[in-house]
C-alpha positions as a LaTeX table, in Angstrom:
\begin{tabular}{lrrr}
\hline
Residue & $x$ (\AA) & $y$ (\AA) & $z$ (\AA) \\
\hline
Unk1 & $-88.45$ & 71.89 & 31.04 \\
Unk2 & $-91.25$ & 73.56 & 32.93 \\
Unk3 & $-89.68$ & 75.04 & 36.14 \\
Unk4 & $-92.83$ & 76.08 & 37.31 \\
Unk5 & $-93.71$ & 75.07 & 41.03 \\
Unk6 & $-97.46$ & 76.06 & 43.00 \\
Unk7 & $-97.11$ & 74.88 & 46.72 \\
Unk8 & $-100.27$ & 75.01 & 48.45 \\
Unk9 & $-101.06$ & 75.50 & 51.87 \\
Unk10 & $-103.86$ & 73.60 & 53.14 \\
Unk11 & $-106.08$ & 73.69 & 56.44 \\
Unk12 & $-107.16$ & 70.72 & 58.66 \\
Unk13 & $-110.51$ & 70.03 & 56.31 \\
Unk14 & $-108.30$ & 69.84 & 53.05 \\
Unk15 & $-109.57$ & 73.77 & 51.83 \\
Unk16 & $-106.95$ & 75.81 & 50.02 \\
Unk17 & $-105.35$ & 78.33 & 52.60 \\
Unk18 & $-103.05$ & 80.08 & 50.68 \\
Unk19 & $-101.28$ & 79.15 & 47.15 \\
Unk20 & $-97.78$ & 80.39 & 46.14 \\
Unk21 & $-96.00$ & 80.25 & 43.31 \\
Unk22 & $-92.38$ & 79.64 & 42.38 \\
Unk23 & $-90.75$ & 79.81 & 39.07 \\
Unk24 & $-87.37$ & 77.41 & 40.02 \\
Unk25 & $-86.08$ & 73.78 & 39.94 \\
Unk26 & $-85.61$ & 73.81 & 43.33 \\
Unk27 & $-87.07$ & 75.94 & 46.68 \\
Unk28 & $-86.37$ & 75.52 & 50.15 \\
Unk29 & $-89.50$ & 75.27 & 52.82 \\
Unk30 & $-88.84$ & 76.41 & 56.29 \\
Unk31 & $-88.97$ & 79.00 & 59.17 \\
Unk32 & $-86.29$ & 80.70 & 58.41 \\
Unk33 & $-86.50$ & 83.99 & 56.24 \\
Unk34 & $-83.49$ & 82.41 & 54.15 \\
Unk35 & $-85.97$ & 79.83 & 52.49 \\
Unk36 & $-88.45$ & 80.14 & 49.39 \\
Unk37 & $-91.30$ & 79.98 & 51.68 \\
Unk38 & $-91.74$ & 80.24 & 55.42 \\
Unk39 & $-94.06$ & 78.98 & 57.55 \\
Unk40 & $-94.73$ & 80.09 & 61.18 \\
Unk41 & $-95.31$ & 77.34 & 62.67 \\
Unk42 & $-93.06$ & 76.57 & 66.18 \\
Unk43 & $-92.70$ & 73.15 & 64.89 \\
Unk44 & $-91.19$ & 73.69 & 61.77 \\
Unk45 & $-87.35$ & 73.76 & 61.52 \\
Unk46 & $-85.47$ & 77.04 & 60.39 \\
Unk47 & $-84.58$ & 75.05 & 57.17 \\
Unk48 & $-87.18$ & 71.77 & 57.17 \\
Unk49 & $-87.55$ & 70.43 & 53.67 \\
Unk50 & $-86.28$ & 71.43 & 50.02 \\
Unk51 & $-88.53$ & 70.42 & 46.47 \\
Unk52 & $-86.88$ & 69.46 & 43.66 \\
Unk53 & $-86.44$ & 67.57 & 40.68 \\
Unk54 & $-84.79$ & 63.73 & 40.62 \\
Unk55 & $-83.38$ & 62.57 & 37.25 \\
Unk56 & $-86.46$ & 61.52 & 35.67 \\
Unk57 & $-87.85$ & 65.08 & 36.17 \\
Unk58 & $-90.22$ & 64.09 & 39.11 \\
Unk59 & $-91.40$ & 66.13 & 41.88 \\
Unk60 & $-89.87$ & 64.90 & 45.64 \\
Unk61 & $-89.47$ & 66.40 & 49.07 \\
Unk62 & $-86.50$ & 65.93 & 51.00 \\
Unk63 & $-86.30$ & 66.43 & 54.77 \\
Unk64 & $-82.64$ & 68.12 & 55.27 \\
Unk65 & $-82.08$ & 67.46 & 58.64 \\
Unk66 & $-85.43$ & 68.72 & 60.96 \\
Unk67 & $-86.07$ & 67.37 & 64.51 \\
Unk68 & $-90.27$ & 66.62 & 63.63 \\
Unk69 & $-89.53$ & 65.05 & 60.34 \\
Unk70 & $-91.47$ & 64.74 & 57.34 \\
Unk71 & $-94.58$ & 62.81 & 57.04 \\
Unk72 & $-97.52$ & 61.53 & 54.29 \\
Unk73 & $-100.78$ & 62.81 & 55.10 \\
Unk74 & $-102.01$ & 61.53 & 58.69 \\
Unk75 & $-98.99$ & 58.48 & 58.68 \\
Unk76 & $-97.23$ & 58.86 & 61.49 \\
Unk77 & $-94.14$ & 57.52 & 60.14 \\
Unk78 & $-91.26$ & 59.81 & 59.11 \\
Unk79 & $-89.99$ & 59.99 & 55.30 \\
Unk80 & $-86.88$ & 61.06 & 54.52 \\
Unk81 & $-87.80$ & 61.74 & 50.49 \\
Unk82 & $-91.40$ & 61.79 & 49.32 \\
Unk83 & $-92.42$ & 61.42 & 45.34 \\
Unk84 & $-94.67$ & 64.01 & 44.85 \\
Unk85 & $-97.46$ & 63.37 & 42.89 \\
Unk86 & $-99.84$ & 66.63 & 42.60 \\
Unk87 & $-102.59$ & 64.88 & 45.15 \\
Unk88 & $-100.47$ & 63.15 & 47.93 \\
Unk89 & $-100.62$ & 65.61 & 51.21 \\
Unk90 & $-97.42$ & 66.24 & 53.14 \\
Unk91 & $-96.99$ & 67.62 & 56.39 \\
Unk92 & $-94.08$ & 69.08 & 58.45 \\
Unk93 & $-94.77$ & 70.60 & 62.05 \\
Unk94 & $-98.18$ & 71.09 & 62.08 \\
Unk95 & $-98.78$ & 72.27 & 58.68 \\
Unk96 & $-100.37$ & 70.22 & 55.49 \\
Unk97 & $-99.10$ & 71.36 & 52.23 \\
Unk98 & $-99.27$ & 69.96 & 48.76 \\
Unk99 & $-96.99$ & 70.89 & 45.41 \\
Unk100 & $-98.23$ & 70.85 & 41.80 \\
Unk101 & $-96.36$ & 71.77 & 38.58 \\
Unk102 & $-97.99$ & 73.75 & 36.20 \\
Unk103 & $-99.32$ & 71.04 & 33.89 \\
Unk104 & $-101.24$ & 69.56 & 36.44 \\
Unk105 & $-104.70$ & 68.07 & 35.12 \\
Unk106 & $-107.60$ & 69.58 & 36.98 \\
Unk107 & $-110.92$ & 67.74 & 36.69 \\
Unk108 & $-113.46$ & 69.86 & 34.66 \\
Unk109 & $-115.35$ & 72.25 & 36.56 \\
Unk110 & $-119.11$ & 71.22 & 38.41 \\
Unk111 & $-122.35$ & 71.66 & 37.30 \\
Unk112 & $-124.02$ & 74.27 & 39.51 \\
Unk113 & $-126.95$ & 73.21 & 40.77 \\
Unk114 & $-129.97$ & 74.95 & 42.23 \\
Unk115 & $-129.76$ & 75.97 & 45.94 \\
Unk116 & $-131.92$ & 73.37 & 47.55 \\
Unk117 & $-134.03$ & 75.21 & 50.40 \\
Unk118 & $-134.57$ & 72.85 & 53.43 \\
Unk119 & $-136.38$ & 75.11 & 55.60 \\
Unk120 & $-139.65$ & 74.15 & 54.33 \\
Unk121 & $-139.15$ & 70.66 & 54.94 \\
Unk122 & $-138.38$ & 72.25 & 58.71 \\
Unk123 & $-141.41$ & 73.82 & 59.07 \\
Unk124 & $-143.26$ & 70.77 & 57.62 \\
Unk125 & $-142.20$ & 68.84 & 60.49 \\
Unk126 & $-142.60$ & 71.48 & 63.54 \\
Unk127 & $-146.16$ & 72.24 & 62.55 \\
Unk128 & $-146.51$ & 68.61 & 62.35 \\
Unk129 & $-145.14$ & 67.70 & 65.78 \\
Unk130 & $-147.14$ & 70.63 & 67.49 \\
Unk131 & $-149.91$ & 69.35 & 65.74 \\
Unk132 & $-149.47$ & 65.79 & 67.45 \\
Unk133 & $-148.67$ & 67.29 & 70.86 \\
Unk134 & $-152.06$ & 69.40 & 70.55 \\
Unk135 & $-154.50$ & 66.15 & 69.37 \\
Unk136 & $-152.65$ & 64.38 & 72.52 \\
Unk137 & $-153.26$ & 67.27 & 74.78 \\
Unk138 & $-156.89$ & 68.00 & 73.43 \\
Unk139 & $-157.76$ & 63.94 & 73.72 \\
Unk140 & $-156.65$ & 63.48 & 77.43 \\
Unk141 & $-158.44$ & 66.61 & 78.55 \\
Unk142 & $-160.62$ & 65.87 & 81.24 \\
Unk143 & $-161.27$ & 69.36 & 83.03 \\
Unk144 & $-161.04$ & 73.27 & 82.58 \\
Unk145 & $-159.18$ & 74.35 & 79.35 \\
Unk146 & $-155.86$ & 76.29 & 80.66 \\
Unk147 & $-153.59$ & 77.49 & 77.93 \\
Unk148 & $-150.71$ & 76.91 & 79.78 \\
Unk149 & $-151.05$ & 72.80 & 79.05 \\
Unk150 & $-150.55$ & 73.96 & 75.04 \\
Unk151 & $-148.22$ & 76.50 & 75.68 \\
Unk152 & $-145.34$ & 74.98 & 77.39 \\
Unk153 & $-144.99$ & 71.51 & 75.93 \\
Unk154 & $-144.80$ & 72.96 & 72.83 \\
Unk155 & $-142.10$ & 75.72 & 74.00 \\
Unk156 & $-139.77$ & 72.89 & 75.94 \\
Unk157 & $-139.77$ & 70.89 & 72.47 \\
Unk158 & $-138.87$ & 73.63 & 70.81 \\
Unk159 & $-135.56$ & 74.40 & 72.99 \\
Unk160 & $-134.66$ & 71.04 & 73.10 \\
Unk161 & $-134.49$ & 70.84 & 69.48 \\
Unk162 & $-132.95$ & 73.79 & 68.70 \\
Unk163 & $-130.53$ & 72.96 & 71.75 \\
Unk164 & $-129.55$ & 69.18 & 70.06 \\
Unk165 & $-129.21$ & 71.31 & 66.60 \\
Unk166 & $-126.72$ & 74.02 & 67.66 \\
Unk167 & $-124.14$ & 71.58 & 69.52 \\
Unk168 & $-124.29$ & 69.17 & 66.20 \\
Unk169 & $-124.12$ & 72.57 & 64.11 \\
Unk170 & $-120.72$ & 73.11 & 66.09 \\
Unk171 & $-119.61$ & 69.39 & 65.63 \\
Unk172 & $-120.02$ & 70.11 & 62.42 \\
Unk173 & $-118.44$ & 73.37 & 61.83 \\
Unk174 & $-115.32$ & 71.68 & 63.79 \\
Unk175 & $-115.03$ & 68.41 & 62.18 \\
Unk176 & $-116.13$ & 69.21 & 58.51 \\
Unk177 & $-115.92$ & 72.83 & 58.02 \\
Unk178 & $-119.28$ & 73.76 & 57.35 \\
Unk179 & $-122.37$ & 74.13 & 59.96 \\
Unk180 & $-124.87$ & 72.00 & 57.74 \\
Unk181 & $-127.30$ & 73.74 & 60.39 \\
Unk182 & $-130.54$ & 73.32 & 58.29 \\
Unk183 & $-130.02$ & 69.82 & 57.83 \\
Unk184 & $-129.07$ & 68.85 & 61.71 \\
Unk185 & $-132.34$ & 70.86 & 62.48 \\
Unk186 & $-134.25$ & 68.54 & 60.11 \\
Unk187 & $-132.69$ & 65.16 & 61.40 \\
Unk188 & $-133.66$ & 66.35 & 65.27 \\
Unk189 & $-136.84$ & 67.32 & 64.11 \\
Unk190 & $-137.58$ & 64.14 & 62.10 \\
Unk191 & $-136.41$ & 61.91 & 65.30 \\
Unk192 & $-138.62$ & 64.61 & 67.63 \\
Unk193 & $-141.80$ & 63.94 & 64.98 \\
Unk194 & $-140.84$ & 59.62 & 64.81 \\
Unk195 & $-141.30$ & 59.74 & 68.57 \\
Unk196 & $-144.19$ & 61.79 & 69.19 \\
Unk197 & $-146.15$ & 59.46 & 66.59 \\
Unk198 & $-145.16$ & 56.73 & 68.19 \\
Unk199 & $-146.19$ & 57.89 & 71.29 \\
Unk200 & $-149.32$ & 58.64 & 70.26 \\
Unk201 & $-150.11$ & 55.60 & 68.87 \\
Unk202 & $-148.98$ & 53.65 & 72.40 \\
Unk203 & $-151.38$ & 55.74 & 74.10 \\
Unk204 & $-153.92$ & 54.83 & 71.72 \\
Unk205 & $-153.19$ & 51.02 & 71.75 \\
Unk206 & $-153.68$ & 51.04 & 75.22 \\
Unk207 & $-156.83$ & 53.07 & 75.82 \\
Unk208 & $-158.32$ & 51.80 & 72.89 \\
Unk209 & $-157.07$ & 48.11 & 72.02 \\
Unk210 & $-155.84$ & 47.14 & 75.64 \\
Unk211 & $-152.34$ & 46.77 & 74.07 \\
Unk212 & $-149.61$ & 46.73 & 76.26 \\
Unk213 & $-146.64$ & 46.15 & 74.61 \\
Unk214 & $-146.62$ & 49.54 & 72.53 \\
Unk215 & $-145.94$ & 51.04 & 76.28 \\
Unk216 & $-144.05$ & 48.86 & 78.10 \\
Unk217 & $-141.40$ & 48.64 & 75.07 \\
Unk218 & $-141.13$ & 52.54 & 74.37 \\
Unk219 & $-137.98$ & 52.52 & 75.62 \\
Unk220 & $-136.96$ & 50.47 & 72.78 \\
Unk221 & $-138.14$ & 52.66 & 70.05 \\
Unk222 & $-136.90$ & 55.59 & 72.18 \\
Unk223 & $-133.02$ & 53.95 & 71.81 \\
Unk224 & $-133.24$ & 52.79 & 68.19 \\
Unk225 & $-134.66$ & 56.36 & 67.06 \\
Unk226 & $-131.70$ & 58.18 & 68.90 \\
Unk227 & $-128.98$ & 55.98 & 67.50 \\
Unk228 & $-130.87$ & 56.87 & 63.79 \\
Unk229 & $-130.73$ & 60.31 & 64.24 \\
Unk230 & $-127.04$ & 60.23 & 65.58 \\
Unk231 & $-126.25$ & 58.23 & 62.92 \\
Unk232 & $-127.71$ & 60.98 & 60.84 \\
Unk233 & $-126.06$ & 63.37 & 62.65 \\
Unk234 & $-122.80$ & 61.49 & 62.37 \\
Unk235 & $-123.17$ & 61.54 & 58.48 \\
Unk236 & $-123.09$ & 64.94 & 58.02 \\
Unk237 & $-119.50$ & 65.25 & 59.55 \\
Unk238 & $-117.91$ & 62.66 & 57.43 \\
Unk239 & $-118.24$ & 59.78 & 55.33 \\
Unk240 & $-117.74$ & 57.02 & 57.74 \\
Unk241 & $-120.69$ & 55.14 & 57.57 \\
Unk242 & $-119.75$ & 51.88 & 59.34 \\
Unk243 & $-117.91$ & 53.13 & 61.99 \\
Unk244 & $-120.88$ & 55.32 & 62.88 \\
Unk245 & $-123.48$ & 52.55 & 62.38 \\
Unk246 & $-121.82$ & 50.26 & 64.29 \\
Unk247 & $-121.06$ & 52.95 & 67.06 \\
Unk248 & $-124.70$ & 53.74 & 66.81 \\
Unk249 & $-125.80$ & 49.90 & 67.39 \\
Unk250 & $-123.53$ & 49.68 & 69.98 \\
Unk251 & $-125.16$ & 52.69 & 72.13 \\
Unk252 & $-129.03$ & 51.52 & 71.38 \\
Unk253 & $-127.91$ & 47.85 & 72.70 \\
Unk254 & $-126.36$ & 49.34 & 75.65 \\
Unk255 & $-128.97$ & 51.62 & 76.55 \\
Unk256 & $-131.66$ & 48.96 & 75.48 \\
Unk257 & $-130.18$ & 46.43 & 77.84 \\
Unk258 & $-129.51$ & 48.69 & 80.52 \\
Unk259 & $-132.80$ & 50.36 & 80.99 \\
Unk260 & $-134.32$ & 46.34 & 80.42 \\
Unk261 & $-132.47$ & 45.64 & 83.29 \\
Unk262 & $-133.53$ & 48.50 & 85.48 \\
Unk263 & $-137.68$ & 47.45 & 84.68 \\
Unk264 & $-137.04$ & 44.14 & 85.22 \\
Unk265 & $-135.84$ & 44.52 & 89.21 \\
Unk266 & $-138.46$ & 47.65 & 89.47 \\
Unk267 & $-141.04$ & 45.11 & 88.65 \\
Unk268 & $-139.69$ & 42.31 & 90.96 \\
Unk269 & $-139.56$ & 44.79 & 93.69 \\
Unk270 & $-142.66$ & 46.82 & 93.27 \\
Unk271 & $-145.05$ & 44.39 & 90.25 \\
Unk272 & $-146.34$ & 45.47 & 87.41 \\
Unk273 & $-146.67$ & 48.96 & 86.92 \\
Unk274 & $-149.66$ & 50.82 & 85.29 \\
Unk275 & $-149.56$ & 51.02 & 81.36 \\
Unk276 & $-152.54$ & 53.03 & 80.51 \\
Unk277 & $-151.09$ & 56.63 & 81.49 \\
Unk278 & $-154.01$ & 58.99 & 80.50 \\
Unk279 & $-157.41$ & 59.13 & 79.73 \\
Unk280 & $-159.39$ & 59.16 & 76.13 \\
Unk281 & $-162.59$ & 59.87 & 75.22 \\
Unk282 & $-164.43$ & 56.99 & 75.09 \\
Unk283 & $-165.30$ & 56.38 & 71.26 \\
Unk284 & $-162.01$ & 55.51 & 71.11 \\
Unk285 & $-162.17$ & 52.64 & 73.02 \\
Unk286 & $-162.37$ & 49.96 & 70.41 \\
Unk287 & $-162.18$ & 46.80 & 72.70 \\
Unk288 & $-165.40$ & 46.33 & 74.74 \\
Unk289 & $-165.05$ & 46.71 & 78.58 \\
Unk290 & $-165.13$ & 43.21 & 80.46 \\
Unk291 & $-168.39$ & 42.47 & 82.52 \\
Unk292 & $-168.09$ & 41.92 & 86.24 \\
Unk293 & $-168.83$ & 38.17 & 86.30 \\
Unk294 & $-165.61$ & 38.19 & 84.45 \\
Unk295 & $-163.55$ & 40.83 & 86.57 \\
Unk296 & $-164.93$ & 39.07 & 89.74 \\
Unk297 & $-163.81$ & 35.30 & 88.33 \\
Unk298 & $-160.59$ & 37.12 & 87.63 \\
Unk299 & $-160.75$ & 37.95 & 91.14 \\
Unk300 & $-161.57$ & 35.04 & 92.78 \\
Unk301 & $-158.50$ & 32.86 & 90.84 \\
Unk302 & $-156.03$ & 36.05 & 92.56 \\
Unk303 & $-157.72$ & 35.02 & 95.78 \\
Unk304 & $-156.94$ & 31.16 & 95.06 \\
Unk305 & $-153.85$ & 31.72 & 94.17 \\
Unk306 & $-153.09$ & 33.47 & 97.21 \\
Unk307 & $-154.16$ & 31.16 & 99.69 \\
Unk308 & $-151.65$ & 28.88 & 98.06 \\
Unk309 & $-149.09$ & 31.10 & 98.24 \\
Unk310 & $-149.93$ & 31.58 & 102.00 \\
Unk311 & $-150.27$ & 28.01 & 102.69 \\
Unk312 & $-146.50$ & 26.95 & 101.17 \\
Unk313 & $-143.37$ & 27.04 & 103.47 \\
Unk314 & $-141.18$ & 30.19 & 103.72 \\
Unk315 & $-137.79$ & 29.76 & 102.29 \\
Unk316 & $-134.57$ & 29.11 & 104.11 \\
Unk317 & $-132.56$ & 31.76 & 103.25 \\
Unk318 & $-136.02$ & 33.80 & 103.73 \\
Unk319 & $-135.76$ & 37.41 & 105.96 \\
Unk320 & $-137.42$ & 36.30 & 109.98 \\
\hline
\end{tabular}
């Protein structure tokens, strides 16, 4: 029979750490310099667990008497014995470890692929957001040319969304072992690029079409694009997809409702605020101004609607 034992060592994101091998029907795993291999971990027992063979032949761990126990992977309920079965994941103390024999079957080796360079894609989308923020800019202007007014948007958008991309870099580096930076920079610069377009195009809808909504629901689009890229975000660190969708919903409802909330009493206390924000030039203003009979009938049915107002009773519960 095969005597041949590899016990691997393995880190928090399931990568090989170290791999030992052991030519013996049986080895002892502990922190103790009397076992097969030690660990130096705190929370590993002088003499924690021993590998061996049952009767059929079979891999197990056996926990011979520790104080932190054996477990499965992340169950958090102790084992006494464990069958062994080349994938399952074991952990004593706070180290993960997994056994093979020598006959293992390893799946055939992957096809290497081209690198895929993302940085293009990158600097598609910067130049195309600057580009957006400069038509906007060059559209409203109104007096002297200053450089500052294309400098510094520009430079705060750029610091923002290198800012968003280095803490989900680090999310990423923590909670899947790689940094995946090129591809957080291109989900905050995608989400940066859906809301600048958007933007634009509520600007334009109401200089040019007399559209409100496009303005007074930005907010909306604002939420739903950050719970997209989130949930982007969110992909890259692991394969949960609906936990993170459904955390993601949750978040663009909340915020949604909130900030709907916080309009509706700012217009009860203070009316309808202004929805046209800045100034175009005026080919672009598709929908034909109204004449004055019309503004001054509009006018005179505020006036009549007034004096009823005046004329009714105040309320009881009304402020003296």
């Amino acid at each position: 029979m095969d005597q041949v034992i590899w016990v691997e060592i393995l880190s928090r994101h399931r990568e090989v750490v170290a791999r030992h091998r052991f030519a013996a029907a049986e080895l002892r795993i502990g922190r103790g310099y009397d076992n097969d291999l030690v660990l130096d971990d705190p929370h590993v027992a002088v003499n924690h667990i021993r590998i061996y063979r049952d009767e059929s032949g079979d891999l197990m761990a056996e926990d011979i008497g520790s104080a932190n126990g054996l477990f499965v992977d992340r169950d958090q309920r102790r084992y006494e014995r464990v069958a062994l079965n080349g994938d399952r994941v074991i952990r004593i103390g706070g180290v993960q470890l997994r056994v093979r024999e020598r006959g293992y079957a390893m799946p055939r080796e992957r096809v290497e692929r081209p690198l895929r360079r993302l940085w293009p894609v990158a600097l598609a989308l910067a130049v195309a957001i600057l580009g957006l923020q400069a038509l906007g800019l060059w559209l409203s202007e109104t007096g002297e040319v200053k450089a500052s007014r294309y400098v510094m948007p520009p430079l705060a958008i750029a610091g923002l969304a290198l800012v968003w991309t280095a803490v989900w870099t680090v999310l990423s580096r923590v909670f899947a072992g790689r940094a995946a930076f090129e591809r957080n920079l291109i989900t905050a610069l995608a989400g940066f690029f859906a809301y600048s377009l958007y933007d634009e195009f509520a600007e334009f809808a109401a200089f040019g079409l007399s559209w409100r909504l496009p303005i007074s629901y930005e907010y909306v689009a604002m939420w739903a694009l950050l719970a997209i890229v989130c949930y982007r975000h969110l992909l890259t660190l692991g394969p949960r997809r609906r936990y993170s969708a459904a955390a993601m919903l949750a978040v663009a409802v909340l915020g949604i409702a909130t900030q709907s909330l916080t309009q509706s009493e700012a217009r009860a206390d203070f009316g309808q605020p202004s929805y046209l924000r800045r100034l175009m030039p005026p080919s672009l203003r598709l929908v034909p101004a109204e004449s004055a009979d019309a503004f001054f009938s509009e006018v005179e049915g505020l006036k009549s609607q007034l004096d009823r107002d005046r004329d009714q009773p105040p309320a009881a519960n009304s402020a003296p």
